[in-house]
Amino acid sequence: LYLALIYWSPPPIITYDSEKKYRSHKSSSKPRPLPSVFDPATTDLSVVVPAFNEKDRLPLMLEETITHLESLSKKRSYEILIVDDGSSDGTSQTALELAGKYPKSDIRVITFEKNLGKGGAVRHGMLYGGGERLLMVDADGASKFSDLEKLWKAMDEIAPNKKAGVAVGSRAHLVNSEAVVKRSLLRNILMYGLHTLLRIVGVGHIRDTQCGFKLFSRSAAKQIFPAQHLSTWIFDVELLLLAKQLQIPVAEVPVDWHEVAGSKLHVVAASLQMLRDLLIVRANLLTGRWKATPVKSKLE
């Protein structure tokens, strides 16, 4: 069984030199080096957007994001990292054009050499973000971006003074709403099946693990993401298991959400992969093959 676990476990995630650089409106042809999450923070917030063939949905999402961030009465500095996960539709070029549309916003475009998976794109953005807090948000705009303030408030409560903490957006309160009821029968059956499996693997205390709207303190990010192994769509569960292992507090915050057409998730294939990956991540954590190293901040 142990040998089988080694065989089925994913290989280490490889980061190419070109992926350690970004392009922006000010430097569209000459890539600049990215900072590390282990460096001191350079901005209040990093918004990490994993994007795979998202040139059509990205403009509306980015408009909502920037409109909210610029409308705040108490201005906070921010950067937006768009991580192009090996797209074939010109997502990076679209992102650079959008950076030109919003020249006052620090929009950074990172292009992967090949498709890695949503989890890999999020991990990369978190490891190379400069924010004191780092937000992962889907490019489809399904989450209401202004709900960031709910997550921000929750983070203030569970992780004051730059301590480690995670605030996760949750759609659990929408289970009986029209947004979920109108989903296909297959999707709903798989949703309930996933909840059962999550209780078995140890994150049943979080009602919605898969919402693509999660806020991490810098202290939490530098402990969780270097230990992440999964790049597939179930990576959220690994992040929460790592947070639990590290005893990092996690707040689940209700957010608004609506389903957006154009999903690239193949439900049945993804569900089979999910089952395998859940078993792999749980077995590796239990055997100690995968583990995170606690990093205490100076304030802690």
Short mmCIF file of C-alpha atoms in Angstrom, two decimals:
data_model
loop_
_atom_site.label_atom_id
_atom_site.label_comp_id
_atom_site.label_asym_id
_atom_site.label_seq_id
_atom_site.Cartn_x
_atom_site.Cartn_y
_atom_site.Cartn_z
CA LEU A 1 0.00 0.00 0.00
CA TYR A 2 2.84 2.36 0.82
CA LEU A 3 4.50 1.70 -2.52
CA ALA A 4 1.16 2.28 -4.25
CA LEU A 5 0.85 5.59 -2.42
CA ILE A 6 4.28 6.66 -3.65
CA TYR A 7 3.37 5.61 -7.19
CA TRP A 8 0.04 7.47 -7.30
CA SER A 9 1.23 10.62 -5.53
CA PRO A 10 1.82 13.57 -7.89
CA PRO A 11 5.43 14.59 -8.61
CA PRO A 12 6.81 17.84 -7.16
CA ILE A 13 5.49 20.98 -8.84
CA ILE A 14 8.20 22.44 -11.10
CA THR A 15 8.55 26.21 -11.51
CA TYR A 16 10.33 27.35 -14.67
CA ASP A 17 12.56 30.43 -14.66
CA SER A 18 10.22 32.31 -17.01
CA GLU A 19 7.39 31.81 -14.52
CA LYS A 20 9.32 33.68 -11.82
CA LYS A 21 8.83 36.88 -13.83
CA TYR A 22 5.83 38.98 -14.77
CA ARG A 23 4.78 41.44 -17.44
CA SER A 24 2.72 44.54 -16.86
CA HIS A 25 1.51 47.73 -18.58
CA LYS A 26 4.83 49.41 -17.77
CA SER A 27 6.87 46.41 -18.81
CA SER A 28 4.93 44.48 -21.44
CA SER A 29 7.92 43.24 -23.42
CA LYS A 30 10.61 42.98 -20.74
CA PRO A 31 9.58 40.66 -17.88
CA ARG A 32 10.45 41.71 -14.34
CA PRO A 33 11.32 39.40 -11.43
CA LEU A 34 8.58 38.52 -8.97
CA PRO A 35 9.04 38.90 -5.21
CA SER A 36 8.78 35.95 -2.81
CA VAL A 37 6.17 35.44 -0.13
CA PHE A 38 9.12 35.08 2.25
CA ASP A 39 10.19 38.66 1.54
CA PRO A 40 8.63 41.55 3.49
CA ALA A 41 5.21 42.56 2.18
CA THR A 42 5.19 45.36 -0.41
CA THR A 43 1.43 46.00 -0.57
CA ASP A 44 -1.70 45.51 1.52
CA LEU A 45 -3.42 43.01 -0.78
CA SER A 46 -2.48 40.61 -3.56
CA VAL A 47 -5.39 39.39 -5.69
CA VAL A 48 -4.42 36.06 -7.28
CA VAL A 49 -6.48 35.13 -10.35
CA PRO A 50 -5.85 31.67 -11.87
CA ALA A 51 -6.83 31.86 -15.53
CA PHE A 52 -7.05 29.09 -18.11
CA ASN A 53 -8.58 30.19 -21.45
CA GLU A 54 -10.39 33.09 -19.75
CA LYS A 55 -10.03 35.90 -22.28
CA ASP A 56 -13.83 36.24 -22.56
CA ARG A 57 -14.72 36.20 -18.85
CA LEU A 58 -11.69 38.04 -17.49
CA PRO A 59 -12.63 41.62 -18.57
CA LEU A 60 -15.91 41.74 -16.61
CA MET A 61 -14.38 40.14 -13.53
CA LEU A 62 -11.44 42.56 -13.56
CA GLU A 63 -13.74 45.55 -13.97
CA GLU A 64 -15.75 44.53 -10.89
CA THR A 65 -12.55 43.90 -8.92
CA ILE A 66 -10.92 47.26 -9.68
CA THR A 67 -14.17 49.20 -9.27
CA HIS A 68 -14.54 47.87 -5.75
CA LEU A 69 -10.91 48.32 -4.72
CA GLU A 70 -10.87 51.91 -5.99
CA SER A 71 -14.20 52.76 -4.31
CA LEU A 72 -13.08 52.05 -0.76
CA SER A 73 -13.11 55.08 1.52
CA LYS A 74 -10.08 53.73 3.36
CA LYS A 75 -7.74 53.08 0.47
CA ARG A 76 -5.58 50.00 0.63
CA SER A 77 -2.72 49.34 -1.76
CA TYR A 78 -3.10 46.31 -3.98
CA GLU A 79 -1.71 44.29 -6.84
CA ILE A 80 -3.49 41.87 -9.15
CA LEU A 81 -1.63 38.74 -10.27
CA ILE A 82 -3.21 37.06 -13.27
CA VAL A 83 -1.65 33.61 -13.58
CA ASP A 84 -2.19 32.28 -17.11
CA ASP A 85 -2.20 28.51 -16.68
CA GLY A 86 -0.92 27.63 -20.16
CA SER A 87 -3.91 29.06 -22.06
CA SER A 88 -4.30 28.66 -25.81
CA ASP A 89 -6.82 31.49 -26.38
CA GLY A 90 -4.58 34.51 -25.80
CA THR A 91 -5.48 35.03 -22.14
CA SER A 92 -2.09 36.61 -21.37
CA GLN A 93 -2.43 39.12 -24.21
CA THR A 94 -5.95 40.01 -23.11
CA ALA A 95 -4.69 40.47 -19.55
CA LEU A 96 -1.94 42.82 -20.75
CA GLU A 97 -4.47 44.83 -22.75
CA LEU A 98 -6.61 45.11 -19.61
CA ALA A 99 -3.53 46.26 -17.69
CA GLY A 100 -3.27 49.09 -20.21
CA LYS A 101 -6.93 49.92 -19.66
CA TYR A 102 -6.29 50.30 -15.92
CA PRO A 103 -2.80 51.89 -15.84
CA LYS A 104 -3.18 53.08 -12.22
CA SER A 105 -3.67 49.49 -11.01
CA ASP A 106 -0.69 47.20 -10.55
CA ILE A 107 -1.76 44.32 -12.79
CA ARG A 108 0.89 41.64 -13.22
CA VAL A 109 0.63 38.87 -15.80
CA ILE A 110 2.43 35.56 -15.27
CA THR A 111 2.39 33.01 -18.08
CA PHE A 112 2.98 29.31 -17.45
CA GLU A 113 4.94 27.36 -20.01
CA LYS A 114 2.35 24.57 -19.86
CA ASN A 115 -0.97 23.87 -18.20
CA LEU A 116 -0.53 22.82 -14.58
CA GLY A 117 -4.02 23.05 -13.09
CA LYS A 118 -5.93 25.61 -11.05
CA GLY A 119 -4.26 24.55 -7.82
CA GLY A 120 -0.82 25.06 -9.33
CA ALA A 121 -1.75 28.52 -10.63
CA VAL A 122 -3.10 29.61 -7.24
CA ARG A 123 -0.05 28.21 -5.44
CA HIS A 124 2.27 30.12 -7.75
CA GLY A 125 0.47 33.42 -7.26
CA MET A 126 0.51 32.98 -3.49
CA LEU A 127 4.21 32.13 -3.39
CA TYR A 128 5.11 35.17 -5.49
CA GLY A 129 2.64 37.72 -4.14
CA GLY A 130 3.70 40.85 -2.27
CA GLY A 131 0.55 41.36 -0.22
CA GLU A 132 0.21 41.37 3.55
CA ARG A 133 -3.00 39.52 2.74
CA LEU A 134 -3.53 37.39 -0.36
CA LEU A 135 -6.88 36.65 -1.98
CA MET A 136 -7.57 33.87 -4.45
CA VAL A 137 -10.53 34.58 -6.73
CA ASP A 138 -11.83 32.83 -9.83
CA ALA A 139 -11.65 34.57 -13.20
CA ASP A 140 -15.30 33.82 -13.97
CA GLY A 141 -16.60 36.47 -11.56
CA ALA A 142 -19.03 34.05 -9.90
CA SER A 143 -18.29 35.48 -6.46
CA LYS A 144 -19.30 39.04 -5.59
CA PHE A 145 -15.96 40.76 -5.19
CA SER A 146 -17.21 43.33 -2.69
CA ASP A 147 -17.68 40.42 -0.26
CA LEU A 148 -13.94 40.72 0.23
CA GLU A 149 -14.83 43.12 3.04
CA LYS A 150 -16.60 40.31 4.90
CA LEU A 151 -13.51 38.14 4.63
CA TRP A 152 -11.30 41.08 5.65
CA LYS A 153 -13.35 41.67 8.78
CA ALA A 154 -13.24 37.96 9.68
CA MET A 155 -9.45 37.97 9.22
CA ASP A 156 -9.15 40.96 11.55
CA GLU A 157 -10.95 38.92 14.20
CA ILE A 158 -9.12 35.59 13.90
CA ALA A 159 -5.63 36.82 12.94
CA PRO A 160 -4.90 40.30 14.37
CA ASN A 161 -1.40 41.78 14.28
CA LYS A 162 -0.41 39.92 11.12
CA LYS A 163 -0.83 36.46 12.65
CA ALA A 164 -1.64 33.39 10.59
CA GLY A 165 -5.25 33.02 9.51
CA VAL A 166 -7.51 31.96 6.63
CA ALA A 167 -10.95 33.34 5.77
CA VAL A 168 -12.89 31.22 3.24
CA GLY A 169 -15.92 32.33 1.29
CA SER A 170 -18.82 29.93 1.69
CA ARG A 171 -21.90 29.18 -0.42
CA ALA A 172 -23.31 26.74 2.13
CA HIS A 173 -26.15 29.15 2.96
CA LEU A 174 -27.27 28.93 -0.68
CA VAL A 175 -27.87 25.16 -0.72
CA ASN A 176 -31.65 25.52 -0.87
CA SER A 177 -31.60 28.67 -2.99
CA GLU A 178 -32.49 29.02 -6.65
CA ALA A 179 -28.79 29.33 -7.55
CA VAL A 180 -28.16 25.74 -6.44
CA VAL A 181 -31.57 24.16 -7.03
CA LYS A 182 -31.33 24.99 -10.74
CA ARG A 183 -28.02 23.17 -11.09
CA SER A 184 -28.07 19.78 -12.81
CA LEU A 185 -29.10 16.72 -10.78
CA LEU A 186 -25.68 15.17 -11.38
CA ARG A 187 -23.85 18.22 -10.00
CA ASN A 188 -26.01 18.26 -6.88
CA ILE A 189 -25.55 14.52 -6.27
CA LEU A 190 -21.80 14.93 -6.57
CA MET A 191 -21.90 17.96 -4.27
CA TYR A 192 -23.51 15.95 -1.46
CA GLY A 193 -21.15 13.05 -2.11
CA LEU A 194 -18.19 15.42 -1.79
CA HIS A 195 -19.47 16.69 1.56
CA THR A 196 -19.60 13.12 2.86
CA LEU A 197 -16.04 12.43 1.73
CA LEU A 198 -14.80 15.66 3.29
CA ARG A 199 -16.14 14.62 6.67
CA ILE A 200 -14.26 11.34 6.29
CA VAL A 201 -10.91 12.97 5.41
CA GLY A 202 -11.10 15.51 8.20
CA VAL A 203 -12.46 18.84 6.95
CA GLY A 204 -16.13 18.30 7.70
CA HIS A 205 -16.03 21.40 9.92
CA ILE A 206 -15.90 23.53 6.75
CA ARG A 207 -19.25 23.37 4.97
CA ASP A 208 -17.97 24.70 1.63
CA THR A 209 -14.37 23.90 0.78
CA GLN A 210 -14.59 24.59 -2.96
CA CYS A 211 -15.62 28.25 -3.18
CA GLY A 212 -12.89 30.00 -5.16
CA PHE A 213 -12.83 33.01 -2.86
CA LYS A 214 -10.31 32.63 -0.03
CA LEU A 215 -8.19 35.14 1.89
CA PHE A 216 -4.85 34.23 3.50
CA SER A 217 -2.65 36.25 5.79
CA ARG A 218 0.96 36.41 4.66
CA SER A 219 2.01 34.37 7.68
CA ALA A 220 -0.46 31.62 6.74
CA ALA A 221 0.50 31.68 3.05
CA LYS A 222 4.21 31.16 3.73
CA GLN A 223 3.39 28.06 5.81
CA ILE A 224 0.65 26.49 3.71
CA PHE A 225 1.58 26.97 0.05
CA PRO A 226 5.17 25.64 0.08
CA ALA A 227 3.67 22.39 1.45
CA GLN A 228 0.94 22.15 -1.22
CA HIS A 229 1.31 19.19 -3.60
CA LEU A 230 -1.98 19.04 -5.51
CA SER A 231 -2.47 21.17 -8.61
CA THR A 232 -5.87 19.67 -9.46
CA TRP A 233 -9.20 21.31 -8.61
CA ILE A 234 -9.51 19.58 -5.22
CA PHE A 235 -6.41 21.47 -3.99
CA ASP A 236 -8.64 23.59 -1.69
CA VAL A 237 -9.12 20.56 0.56
CA GLU A 238 -5.37 20.07 0.88
CA LEU A 239 -4.97 23.74 1.86
CA LEU A 240 -7.57 23.37 4.61
CA LEU A 241 -6.04 20.11 5.84
CA LEU A 242 -2.66 21.84 6.01
CA ALA A 243 -4.17 24.75 7.92
CA LYS A 244 -5.69 22.26 10.36
CA GLN A 245 -2.35 20.47 10.74
CA LEU A 246 -0.61 23.80 11.39
CA GLN A 247 -3.35 24.88 13.83
CA ILE A 248 -4.03 27.99 11.75
CA PRO A 249 -7.52 29.40 12.49
CA VAL A 250 -10.00 29.28 9.61
CA ALA A 251 -13.18 31.39 9.42
CA GLU A 252 -16.00 30.39 7.06
CA VAL A 253 -17.83 33.47 5.76
CA PRO A 254 -21.12 33.45 3.78
CA VAL A 255 -20.72 35.19 0.40
CA ASP A 256 -22.93 35.88 -2.60
CA TRP A 257 -22.41 33.65 -5.60
CA HIS A 258 -24.02 32.89 -8.96
CA GLU A 259 -23.25 30.24 -11.53
CA VAL A 260 -21.50 31.51 -14.65
CA ALA A 261 -21.66 29.77 -18.01
CA GLY A 262 -18.46 28.49 -19.56
CA SER A 263 -17.18 26.14 -16.86
CA LYS A 264 -14.29 23.95 -18.06
CA LEU A 265 -14.88 21.31 -15.40
CA HIS A 266 -15.82 17.87 -16.71
CA VAL A 267 -18.00 16.75 -13.82
CA VAL A 268 -17.68 12.95 -13.98
CA ALA A 269 -13.94 12.86 -14.79
CA ALA A 270 -13.23 15.52 -12.16
CA SER A 271 -15.21 13.59 -9.56
CA LEU A 272 -13.20 10.40 -10.11
CA GLN A 273 -9.99 12.41 -9.93
CA MET A 274 -11.31 14.09 -6.77
CA LEU A 275 -11.86 10.75 -5.05
CA ARG A 276 -8.35 9.58 -5.90
CA ASP A 277 -6.72 12.87 -4.87
CA LEU A 278 -8.60 13.04 -1.57
CA LEU A 279 -7.37 9.58 -0.64
CA ILE A 280 -3.83 10.44 -1.74
CA VAL A 281 -3.59 13.68 0.20
CA ARG A 282 -5.09 12.18 3.36
CA ALA A 283 -2.80 9.12 3.22
CA ASN A 284 0.30 11.24 2.65
CA LEU A 285 -0.54 13.51 5.59
CA LEU A 286 -1.29 10.56 7.86
CA THR A 287 1.95 8.77 6.99
CA GLY A 288 3.97 11.97 7.33
CA ARG A 289 5.21 11.93 3.72
CA TRP A 290 3.64 15.35 3.29
CA LYS A 291 3.75 17.87 6.10
CA ALA A 292 3.94 21.59 6.63
CA THR A 293 6.50 23.39 8.75
CA PRO A 294 5.18 26.03 11.16
CA VAL A 295 6.70 29.49 10.72
CA LYS A 296 6.17 31.93 13.56
CA SER A 297 6.12 35.63 12.82
CA LYS A 298 8.09 38.03 15.03
CA LEU A 299 4.81 39.25 16.54
CA GLU A 300 3.87 35.68 17.52
#
